């Protein structure tokens, strides 16, 4: 966990050997994020935003507002260290969407789940 004054970043690094390993790690990140929702939801919160950075192979999850500019205090980040092949962003997006459909902790809130790869301006709703 790293704090920069404005945000507390819950960071981990995962070495994965299969897509199943990566999917399990993503599910754990979602669970961590959902465990922080009570303290991160504010009156302006709208999105549970998943951002994939291909360059660093890092998934970042935040609660943010309509403009996707005011992020929650807690941020969850996971860097994936490839052992044989990089992760496919399409797979990541599918795994997130699949997990959220049965995630009771997420379903208690009226947040919109969204995924982006390069820019928050170009999000895909999950």
PDB file of C-alpha atoms in Angstrom:
ATOM      1  CA  UNK A   1       0.000   0.000   0.000  1.00  0.00           C
ATOM      2  CA  UNK A   2       1.346   3.411  -1.016  1.00  0.00           C
ATOM      3  CA  UNK A   3      -0.077   6.790  -0.038  1.00  0.00           C
ATOM      4  CA  UNK A   4       0.605   9.993  -1.949  1.00  0.00           C
ATOM      5  CA  UNK A   5      -1.558  12.178   0.291  1.00  0.00           C
ATOM      6  CA  UNK A   6      -4.535  12.256  -2.052  1.00  0.00           C
ATOM      7  CA  UNK A   7      -4.799   8.541  -2.857  1.00  0.00           C
ATOM      8  CA  UNK A   8      -3.959   5.292  -1.155  1.00  0.00           C
ATOM      9  CA  UNK A   9      -2.755   2.793  -3.765  1.00  0.00           C
ATOM     10  CA  UNK A  10      -3.164  -0.879  -2.922  1.00  0.00           C
ATOM     11  CA  UNK A  11      -0.565  -2.370  -5.248  1.00  0.00           C
ATOM     12  CA  UNK A  12       0.474  -5.919  -6.042  1.00  0.00           C
ATOM     13  CA  UNK A  13       2.427  -7.784  -8.677  1.00  0.00           C
ATOM     14  CA  UNK A  14       1.413 -11.198  -9.996  1.00  0.00           C
ATOM     15  CA  UNK A  15       3.497 -13.644 -11.957  1.00  0.00           C
ATOM     16  CA  UNK A  16       1.045 -15.738 -13.912  1.00  0.00           C
ATOM     17  CA  UNK A  17       1.575 -19.017 -15.733  1.00  0.00           C
ATOM     18  CA  UNK A  18      -1.837 -19.378 -17.350  1.00  0.00           C
ATOM     19  CA  UNK A  19      -4.910 -17.368 -18.221  1.00  0.00           C
ATOM     20  CA  UNK A  20      -6.618 -19.025 -15.251  1.00  0.00           C
ATOM     21  CA  UNK A  21      -3.936 -17.613 -12.903  1.00  0.00           C
ATOM     22  CA  UNK A  22      -4.481 -14.129 -14.335  1.00  0.00           C
ATOM     23  CA  UNK A  23      -8.258 -14.432 -14.037  1.00  0.00           C
ATOM     24  CA  UNK A  24      -7.982 -15.480 -10.381  1.00  0.00           C
ATOM     25  CA  UNK A  25      -5.744 -12.463  -9.690  1.00  0.00           C
ATOM     26  CA  UNK A  26      -8.205 -10.115 -11.418  1.00  0.00           C
ATOM     27  CA  UNK A  27     -11.064 -11.544  -9.339  1.00  0.00           C
ATOM     28  CA  UNK A  28      -9.017 -10.954  -6.180  1.00  0.00           C
ATOM     29  CA  UNK A  29      -8.424  -7.334  -7.236  1.00  0.00           C
ATOM     30  CA  UNK A  30     -12.151  -6.852  -7.781  1.00  0.00           C
ATOM     31  CA  UNK A  31     -12.853  -8.347  -4.352  1.00  0.00           C
ATOM     32  CA  UNK A  32     -10.311  -5.971  -2.772  1.00  0.00           C
ATOM     33  CA  UNK A  33     -11.902  -3.004  -4.535  1.00  0.00           C
ATOM     34  CA  UNK A  34     -15.418  -4.049  -3.512  1.00  0.00           C
ATOM     35  CA  UNK A  35     -14.233  -4.361   0.073  1.00  0.00           C
ATOM     36  CA  UNK A  36     -13.283  -0.680  -0.072  1.00  0.00           C
ATOM     37  CA  UNK A  37     -16.505   0.581  -1.690  1.00  0.00           C
ATOM     38  CA  UNK A  38     -18.186   1.657   1.567  1.00  0.00           C
ATOM     39  CA  UNK A  39     -15.426   4.187   2.208  1.00  0.00           C
ATOM     40  CA  UNK A  40     -14.980   5.184  -1.451  1.00  0.00           C
ATOM     41  CA  UNK A  41     -18.531   5.900  -2.558  1.00  0.00           C
ATOM     42  CA  UNK A  42     -19.320   9.616  -2.466  1.00  0.00           C
ATOM     43  CA  UNK A  43     -22.258  11.647  -3.732  1.00  0.00           C
ATOM     44  CA  UNK A  44     -20.537  12.184  -7.095  1.00  0.00           C
ATOM     45  CA  UNK A  45     -19.445   8.542  -7.608  1.00  0.00           C
ATOM     46  CA  UNK A  46     -20.740   7.015 -10.827  1.00  0.00           C
ATOM     47  CA  UNK A  47     -18.261   4.512 -12.274  1.00  0.00           C
ATOM     48  CA  UNK A  48     -16.221   1.561 -11.137  1.00  0.00           C
ATOM     49  CA  UNK A  49     -13.491   2.120 -13.688  1.00  0.00           C
ATOM     50  CA  UNK A  50     -11.060  -0.571 -14.824  1.00  0.00           C
ATOM     51  CA  UNK A  51      -8.042   0.710 -16.734  1.00  0.00           C
ATOM     52  CA  UNK A  52      -5.610  -1.554 -18.559  1.00  0.00           C
ATOM     53  CA  UNK A  53      -2.131  -0.199 -19.331  1.00  0.00           C
ATOM     54  CA  UNK A  54      -0.639  -2.470 -21.993  1.00  0.00           C
ATOM     55  CA  UNK A  55       2.826  -0.966 -21.679  1.00  0.00           C
ATOM     56  CA  UNK A  56       3.197  -1.815 -17.985  1.00  0.00           C
ATOM     57  CA  UNK A  57       0.693  -4.730 -17.956  1.00  0.00           C
ATOM     58  CA  UNK A  58      -1.098  -3.043 -15.068  1.00  0.00           C
ATOM     59  CA  UNK A  59      -4.774  -3.094 -14.164  1.00  0.00           C
ATOM     60  CA  UNK A  60      -5.967  -0.057 -12.196  1.00  0.00           C
ATOM     61  CA  UNK A  61      -9.385   0.027 -10.525  1.00  0.00           C
ATOM     62  CA  UNK A  62     -10.981   3.189  -9.109  1.00  0.00           C
ATOM     63  CA  UNK A  63     -14.362   4.613  -8.233  1.00  0.00           C
ATOM     64  CA  UNK A  64     -14.786   7.865 -10.128  1.00  0.00           C
ATOM     65  CA  UNK A  65     -17.328  10.528 -11.094  1.00  0.00           C
ATOM     66  CA  UNK A  66     -19.280  11.276 -14.298  1.00  0.00           C
ATOM     67  CA  UNK A  67     -16.335  13.104 -15.863  1.00  0.00           C
ATOM     68  CA  UNK A  68     -13.905  10.370 -14.733  1.00  0.00           C
ATOM     69  CA  UNK A  69     -11.706  12.980 -13.057  1.00  0.00           C
ATOM     70  CA  UNK A  70     -12.440  12.805  -9.314  1.00  0.00           C
ATOM     71  CA  UNK A  71     -11.215   9.401  -8.203  1.00  0.00           C
ATOM     72  CA  UNK A  72     -11.850   7.689  -4.922  1.00  0.00           C
ATOM     73  CA  UNK A  73      -9.263   7.768  -2.173  1.00  0.00           C
ATOM     74  CA  UNK A  74      -8.423   4.071  -2.562  1.00  0.00           C
ATOM     75  CA  UNK A  75      -6.970   2.781  -5.819  1.00  0.00           C
ATOM     76  CA  UNK A  76      -6.262  -0.885  -6.540  1.00  0.00           C
ATOM     77  CA  UNK A  77      -3.439  -1.721  -8.956  1.00  0.00           C
ATOM     78  CA  UNK A  78      -2.084  -5.050 -10.091  1.00  0.00           C
ATOM     79  CA  UNK A  79       0.874  -5.517 -12.403  1.00  0.00           C
ATOM     80  CA  UNK A  80       0.942  -8.782 -14.332  1.00  0.00           C
ATOM     81  CA  UNK A  81       4.353 -10.268 -15.009  1.00  0.00           C
ATOM     82  CA  UNK A  82       4.184 -12.512 -18.075  1.00  0.00           C
ATOM     83  CA  UNK A  83       5.895 -15.835 -17.997  1.00  0.00           C
ATOM     84  CA  UNK A  84       5.233 -16.810 -21.601  1.00  0.00           C
ATOM     85  CA  UNK A  85       2.772 -14.443 -23.308  1.00  0.00           C
ATOM     86  CA  UNK A  86       1.178 -11.085 -22.561  1.00  0.00           C
ATOM     87  CA  UNK A  87      -2.463 -10.880 -21.531  1.00  0.00           C
ATOM     88  CA  UNK A  88      -5.080 -10.086 -24.150  1.00  0.00           C
ATOM     89  CA  UNK A  89      -7.099  -6.986 -23.143  1.00  0.00           C
ATOM     90  CA  UNK A  90     -10.224  -8.602 -24.614  1.00  0.00           C
ATOM     91  CA  UNK A  91      -9.801 -11.511 -22.183  1.00  0.00           C
ATOM     92  CA  UNK A  92      -9.275  -9.119 -19.270  1.00  0.00           C
ATOM     93  CA  UNK A  93     -12.427  -7.213 -20.152  1.00  0.00           C
ATOM     94  CA  UNK A  94     -14.403 -10.472 -20.439  1.00  0.00           C
ATOM     95  CA  UNK A  95     -13.128 -11.803 -17.090  1.00  0.00           C
ATOM     96  CA  UNK A  96     -14.041  -8.565 -15.321  1.00  0.00           C
ATOM     97  CA  UNK A  97     -17.531  -8.479 -16.831  1.00  0.00           C
ATOM     98  CA  UNK A  98     -18.066 -12.165 -16.087  1.00  0.00           C
ATOM     99  CA  UNK A  99     -17.014 -11.804 -12.448  1.00  0.00           C
ATOM    100  CA  UNK A 100     -19.055  -8.654 -11.825  1.00  0.00           C
ATOM    101  CA  UNK A 101     -22.283 -10.372 -12.914  1.00  0.00           C
ATOM    102  CA  UNK A 102     -22.148 -12.556  -9.788  1.00  0.00           C
ATOM    103  CA  UNK A 103     -20.220 -10.314  -7.401  1.00  0.00           C
ATOM    104  CA  UNK A 104     -22.696  -9.591  -4.593  1.00  0.00           C
ATOM    105  CA  UNK A 105     -20.494  -6.867  -3.097  1.00  0.00           C
ATOM    106  CA  UNK A 106     -20.519  -4.936  -6.395  1.00  0.00           C
ATOM    107  CA  UNK A 107     -24.225  -5.504  -7.045  1.00  0.00           C
ATOM    108  CA  UNK A 108     -25.161  -3.744  -3.767  1.00  0.00           C
ATOM    109  CA  UNK A 109     -24.149  -0.426  -5.298  1.00  0.00           C
ATOM    110  CA  UNK A 110     -25.523   1.459  -8.262  1.00  0.00           C
ATOM    111  CA  UNK A 111     -22.177   1.983  -9.937  1.00  0.00           C
ATOM    112  CA  UNK A 112     -21.610   1.595 -13.656  1.00  0.00           C
ATOM    113  CA  UNK A 113     -18.691  -0.672 -14.519  1.00  0.00           C
ATOM    114  CA  UNK A 114     -16.505   0.547 -17.380  1.00  0.00           C
ATOM    115  CA  UNK A 115     -13.233  -0.556 -18.981  1.00  0.00           C
ATOM    116  CA  UNK A 116     -10.626   1.446 -20.862  1.00  0.00           C
ATOM    117  CA  UNK A 117      -7.267   0.701 -22.447  1.00  0.00           C
ATOM    118  CA  UNK A 118      -5.641   3.982 -23.313  1.00  0.00           C
ATOM    119  CA  UNK A 119      -7.842   6.875 -22.344  1.00  0.00           C
ATOM    120  CA  UNK A 120     -10.653   7.339 -19.868  1.00  0.00           C
ATOM    121  CA  UNK A 121     -12.457   9.251 -22.601  1.00  0.00           C
ATOM    122  CA  UNK A 122     -12.846   5.982 -24.561  1.00  0.00           C
ATOM    123  CA  UNK A 123     -14.510   3.586 -22.122  1.00  0.00           C
ATOM    124  CA  UNK A 124     -16.530   0.490 -22.813  1.00  0.00           C
ATOM    125  CA  UNK A 125     -19.422  -0.182 -20.474  1.00  0.00           C
ATOM    126  CA  UNK A 126     -19.382  -3.601 -18.902  1.00  0.00           C
TER     127      UNK A 126
END
